[in-house]
PDB file of C-alpha atoms in Angstrom:
ATOM      1  CA  UNK A 639      94.535 115.247 112.682  1.00  0.00           C
ATOM      2  CA  UNK A 640      91.049 116.649 112.936  1.00  0.00           C
ATOM      3  CA  UNK A 641      89.778 115.405 116.242  1.00  0.00           C
ATOM      4  CA  UNK A 642      87.243 118.123 116.620  1.00  0.00           C
ATOM      5  CA  UNK A 643      83.899 117.734 115.277  1.00  0.00           C
ATOM      6  CA  UNK A 644      83.814 113.884 115.476  1.00  0.00           C
ATOM      7  CA  UNK A 645      80.428 112.372 116.011  1.00  0.00           C
ATOM      8  CA  UNK A 646      79.466 110.935 119.533  1.00  0.00           C
ATOM      9  CA  UNK A 647      79.754 107.169 119.649  1.00  0.00           C
ATOM     10  CA  UNK A 648      78.074 104.475 121.582  1.00  0.00           C
ATOM     11  CA  UNK A 649      74.687 104.500 123.260  1.00  0.00           C
ATOM     12  CA  UNK A 650      72.929 102.287 120.660  1.00  0.00           C
ATOM     13  CA  UNK A 651      71.513  98.785 120.600  1.00  0.00           C
ATOM     14  CA  UNK A 652      72.769  96.628 117.833  1.00  0.00           C
ATOM     15  CA  UNK A 653      71.425  93.293 119.127  1.00  0.00           C
ATOM     16  CA  UNK A 654      70.791  91.005 116.196  1.00  0.00           C
ATOM     17  CA  UNK A 655      73.537  92.533 113.896  1.00  0.00           C
ATOM     18  CA  UNK A 656      76.257  90.245 112.639  1.00  0.00           C
ATOM     19  CA  UNK A 657      79.450  92.201 112.144  1.00  0.00           C
ATOM     20  CA  UNK A 658      82.821  91.027 110.870  1.00  0.00           C
ATOM     21  CA  UNK A 659      85.950  93.029 111.838  1.00  0.00           C
ATOM     22  CA  UNK A 660      88.651  92.608 109.241  1.00  0.00           C
ATOM     23  CA  UNK A 661      92.142  93.841 109.970  1.00  0.00           C
ATOM     24  CA  UNK A 662      95.481  93.832 108.326  1.00  0.00           C
ATOM     25  CA  UNK A 663      98.675  92.596 110.078  1.00  0.00           C
ATOM     26  CA  UNK A 664     100.918  95.357 109.329  1.00  0.00           C
ATOM     27  CA  UNK A 665     101.937  97.687 112.233  1.00  0.00           C
ATOM     28  CA  UNK A 666     100.668  95.300 114.848  1.00  0.00           C
ATOM     29  CA  UNK A 667     100.709  97.668 117.784  1.00  0.00           C
ATOM     30  CA  UNK A 668      98.507 100.221 115.902  1.00  0.00           C
ATOM     31  CA  UNK A 669      96.217  97.646 114.368  1.00  0.00           C
ATOM     32  CA  UNK A 670      95.743  95.830 117.683  1.00  0.00           C
ATOM     33  CA  UNK A 671      94.669  99.218 119.270  1.00  0.00           C
ATOM     34  CA  UNK A 672      92.171  99.639 116.366  1.00  0.00           C
ATOM     35  CA  UNK A 673      90.782  96.230 116.886  1.00  0.00           C
ATOM     36  CA  UNK A 674      90.369  96.816 120.684  1.00  0.00           C
ATOM     37  CA  UNK A 675      88.428 100.050 119.974  1.00  0.00           C
ATOM     38  CA  UNK A 676      86.100  98.258 117.518  1.00  0.00           C
ATOM     39  CA  UNK A 677      85.551  95.341 119.985  1.00  0.00           C
ATOM     40  CA  UNK A 678      84.679  97.838 122.764  1.00  0.00           C
ATOM     41  CA  UNK A 679      81.928  99.374 120.712  1.00  0.00           C
ATOM     42  CA  UNK A 680      80.625  96.048 119.473  1.00  0.00           C
ATOM     43  CA  UNK A 681      80.558  94.589 122.912  1.00  0.00           C
ATOM     44  CA  UNK A 682      78.722  97.685 124.325  1.00  0.00           C
ATOM     45  CA  UNK A 683      76.128  97.521 121.578  1.00  0.00           C
ATOM     46  CA  UNK A 684      75.315  93.859 121.765  1.00  0.00           C
ATOM     47  CA  UNK A 685      76.166  93.108 118.133  1.00  0.00           C
ATOM     48  CA  UNK A 686      77.536  89.656 117.370  1.00  0.00           C
ATOM     49  CA  UNK A 687      80.966  89.809 115.824  1.00  0.00           C
ATOM     50  CA  UNK A 688      84.238  88.032 114.916  1.00  0.00           C
ATOM     51  CA  UNK A 689      87.589  89.205 113.965  1.00  0.00           C
ATOM     52  CA  UNK A 690      89.501  88.010 110.982  1.00  0.00           C
ATOM     53  CA  UNK A 691      93.014  88.991 109.842  1.00  0.00           C
ATOM     54  CA  UNK A 692      94.354  89.531 106.308  1.00  0.00           C
ATOM     55  CA  UNK A 693      97.927  90.227 105.286  1.00  0.00           C
ATOM     56  CA  UNK A 694      97.439  93.983 104.635  1.00  0.00           C
ATOM     57  CA  UNK A 695      95.243  96.838 103.696  1.00  0.00           C
ATOM     58  CA  UNK A 696      95.257  95.745 100.048  1.00  0.00           C
ATOM     59  CA  UNK A 697      93.352  92.620 100.991  1.00  0.00           C
ATOM     60  CA  UNK A 698      90.614  94.246 102.950  1.00  0.00           C
ATOM     61  CA  UNK A 699      88.127  94.686 100.101  1.00  0.00           C
ATOM     62  CA  UNK A 700      88.006  91.146  98.936  1.00  0.00           C
ATOM     63  CA  UNK A 701      87.750  89.794 102.464  1.00  0.00           C
ATOM     64  CA  UNK A 702      85.002  92.364 103.174  1.00  0.00           C
ATOM     65  CA  UNK A 703      83.084  91.254 100.065  1.00  0.00           C
ATOM     66  CA  UNK A 704      83.321  87.671 101.148  1.00  0.00           C
ATOM     67  CA  UNK A 705      82.089  88.426 104.626  1.00  0.00           C
ATOM     68  CA  UNK A 706      79.101  90.467 103.548  1.00  0.00           C
ATOM     69  CA  UNK A 707      78.276  87.979 100.814  1.00  0.00           C
ATOM     70  CA  UNK A 708      78.327  85.211 103.553  1.00  0.00           C
ATOM     71  CA  UNK A 709      75.673  87.074 105.441  1.00  0.00           C
ATOM     72  CA  UNK A 710      77.428  89.697 107.647  1.00  0.00           C
ATOM     73  CA  UNK A 711      75.229  92.737 108.177  1.00  0.00           C
ATOM     74  CA  UNK A 712      78.315  95.071 108.253  1.00  0.00           C
ATOM     75  CA  UNK A 713      82.075  95.002 108.069  1.00  0.00           C
ATOM     76  CA  UNK A 714      84.679  97.100 109.990  1.00  0.00           C
ATOM     77  CA  UNK A 715      87.820  97.258 107.909  1.00  0.00           C
ATOM     78  CA  UNK A 716      90.933  98.256 109.833  1.00  0.00           C
ATOM     79  CA  UNK A 717      94.394  98.777 108.394  1.00  0.00           C
ATOM     80  CA  UNK A 718      97.551 100.958 108.644  1.00  0.00           C
ATOM     81  CA  UNK A 719      99.311 102.404 105.588  1.00  0.00           C
ATOM     82  CA  UNK A 720     102.371 104.586 106.302  1.00  0.00           C
ATOM     83  CA  UNK A 721     103.829 106.867 103.590  1.00  0.00           C
ATOM     84  CA  UNK A 722     107.304 105.935 102.385  1.00  0.00           C
ATOM     85  CA  UNK A 723     109.596 107.152  99.704  1.00  0.00           C
ATOM     86  CA  UNK A 724     107.916 105.429  96.661  1.00  0.00           C
ATOM     87  CA  UNK A 725     104.441 105.601  95.171  1.00  0.00           C
ATOM     88  CA  UNK A 726     103.437 102.375  96.894  1.00  0.00           C
ATOM     89  CA  UNK A 727     101.515 104.406  99.561  1.00  0.00           C
ATOM     90  CA  UNK A 728      99.245 106.071  97.024  1.00  0.00           C
ATOM     91  CA  UNK A 729      98.587 102.774  95.212  1.00  0.00           C
ATOM     92  CA  UNK A 730      97.768 100.828  98.369  1.00  0.00           C
ATOM     93  CA  UNK A 731      95.657 103.617  99.828  1.00  0.00           C
ATOM     94  CA  UNK A 732      93.711 104.129  96.635  1.00  0.00           C
ATOM     95  CA  UNK A 733      93.145 100.422  96.143  1.00  0.00           C
ATOM     96  CA  UNK A 734      91.922  99.984  99.744  1.00  0.00           C
ATOM     97  CA  UNK A 735      89.625 103.015  99.663  1.00  0.00           C
ATOM     98  CA  UNK A 736      88.194 102.535  96.243  1.00  0.00           C
ATOM     99  CA  UNK A 737      87.797  98.688  96.882  1.00  0.00           C
ATOM    100  CA  UNK A 738      85.959  99.172 100.192  1.00  0.00           C
ATOM    101  CA  UNK A 739      83.736 101.700  98.699  1.00  0.00           C
ATOM    102  CA  UNK A 740      82.832  99.407  95.722  1.00  0.00           C
ATOM    103  CA  UNK A 741      82.176  96.557  98.249  1.00  0.00           C
ATOM    104  CA  UNK A 742      79.773  98.718 100.210  1.00  0.00           C
ATOM    105  CA  UNK A 743      77.935  99.879  97.078  1.00  0.00           C
ATOM    106  CA  UNK A 744      77.904  96.420  95.364  1.00  0.00           C
ATOM    107  CA  UNK A 745      76.584  94.680  98.487  1.00  0.00           C
ATOM    108  CA  UNK A 746      74.353  97.478  99.809  1.00  0.00           C
ATOM    109  CA  UNK A 747      75.874  96.876 103.172  1.00  0.00           C
ATOM    110  CA  UNK A 748      78.001  99.166 105.294  1.00  0.00           C
ATOM    111  CA  UNK A 749      81.763  98.997 105.476  1.00  0.00           C
ATOM    112  CA  UNK A 750      83.119 101.020 108.596  1.00  0.00           C
ATOM    113  CA  UNK A 751      86.368 102.610 107.276  1.00  0.00           C
ATOM    114  CA  UNK A 752      89.229 102.374 109.810  1.00  0.00           C
ATOM    115  CA  UNK A 753      92.119 102.326 107.447  1.00  0.00           C
ATOM    116  CA  UNK A 754      94.622 104.858 108.731  1.00  0.00           C
ATOM    117  CA  UNK A 755      96.738 106.670 105.914  1.00  0.00           C
ATOM    118  CA  UNK A 756      99.586 108.206 107.676  1.00  0.00           C
ATOM    119  CA  UNK A 757     102.764 110.168 107.205  1.00  0.00           C
ATOM    120  CA  UNK A 758     104.472 108.465 110.091  1.00  0.00           C
ATOM    121  CA  UNK A 759     103.996 105.950 112.743  1.00  0.00           C
ATOM    122  CA  UNK A 760     103.289 108.522 115.598  1.00  0.00           C
ATOM    123  CA  UNK A 761     100.092 109.608 113.681  1.00  0.00           C
ATOM    124  CA  UNK A 762      98.878 106.011 113.885  1.00  0.00           C
ATOM    125  CA  UNK A 763      99.667 105.751 117.571  1.00  0.00           C
ATOM    126  CA  UNK A 764      97.772 109.053 118.163  1.00  0.00           C
ATOM    127  CA  UNK A 765      94.676 107.577 116.385  1.00  0.00           C
ATOM    128  CA  UNK A 766      94.765 103.970 117.527  1.00  0.00           C
ATOM    129  CA  UNK A 767      92.884 104.300 120.726  1.00  0.00           C
ATOM    130  CA  UNK A 768      95.918 103.269 122.826  1.00  0.00           C
ATOM    131  CA  UNK A 769      96.720 104.742 126.169  1.00  0.00           C
ATOM    132  CA  UNK A 770      97.609 108.356 125.441  1.00  0.00           C
ATOM    133  CA  UNK A 771      95.988 108.343 121.974  1.00  0.00           C
ATOM    134  CA  UNK A 772      94.062 111.493 120.954  1.00  0.00           C
ATOM    135  CA  UNK A 773      91.441 109.490 118.940  1.00  0.00           C
ATOM    136  CA  UNK A 774      90.062 105.926 118.497  1.00  0.00           C
ATOM    137  CA  UNK A 775      89.603 105.343 114.833  1.00  0.00           C
ATOM    138  CA  UNK A 776      88.623 101.633 115.533  1.00  0.00           C
ATOM    139  CA  UNK A 777      85.827 102.726 117.732  1.00  0.00           C
ATOM    140  CA  UNK A 778      84.637 105.247 115.212  1.00  0.00           C
ATOM    141  CA  UNK A 779      84.796 102.793 112.329  1.00  0.00           C
ATOM    142  CA  UNK A 780      82.702 100.214 114.250  1.00  0.00           C
ATOM    143  CA  UNK A 781      80.240 102.773 115.442  1.00  0.00           C
ATOM    144  CA  UNK A 782      79.746 104.132 111.892  1.00  0.00           C
ATOM    145  CA  UNK A 783      79.232 100.534 110.509  1.00  0.00           C
ATOM    146  CA  UNK A 784      76.688  99.693 113.244  1.00  0.00           C
ATOM    147  CA  UNK A 785      74.707 103.014 112.886  1.00  0.00           C
ATOM    148  CA  UNK A 786      74.607 102.586 109.080  1.00  0.00           C
ATOM    149  CA  UNK A 787      73.423  99.006 109.319  1.00  0.00           C
ATOM    150  CA  UNK A 788      70.541 100.088 111.585  1.00  0.00           C
ATOM    151  CA  UNK A 789      69.690 102.911 109.158  1.00  0.00           C
ATOM    152  CA  UNK A 790      69.564 100.569 106.352  1.00  0.00           C
ATOM    153  CA  UNK A 791      67.514  98.111 108.291  1.00  0.00           C
ATOM    154  CA  UNK A 792      64.959 100.820 109.073  1.00  0.00           C
ATOM    155  CA  UNK A 793      64.920 102.066 105.452  1.00  0.00           C
ATOM    156  CA  UNK A 794      64.307  98.600 104.054  1.00  0.00           C
ATOM    157  CA  UNK A 795      61.545  97.934 106.618  1.00  0.00           C
TER     158      UNK A 795
END
């Protein structure tokens, strides 16, 4: 867990931005912590948002694409993938990462990446923004999505 060197979050005005937070349903305690962190940032910045749930991290890219195609300015993708004893971890992690990258590039809109790829559950609890967590990856993903949407708005005039 890096922790050090993370950018400062908050302190921006995202009024007028429409954001969709899309979260998987696996590992509910961790995922709910990520959602709470994203909501705190979005509330503080004035962005309009809604939260939708998908079965797991594999489904995040298609839902993100649908949200952005329907007019969202940005998406915050949140999920939890914990390594097990089979190659499933690598397949799902790669599909989610590659799919979300493709969605961002194909739509030209930001996707905040809050998909935790973990060796064990404790790593997720440490990153979920829960009481006692060392990091808040939901907050960081939402902040990154908003900041990027504002940069894109400025670049496009």
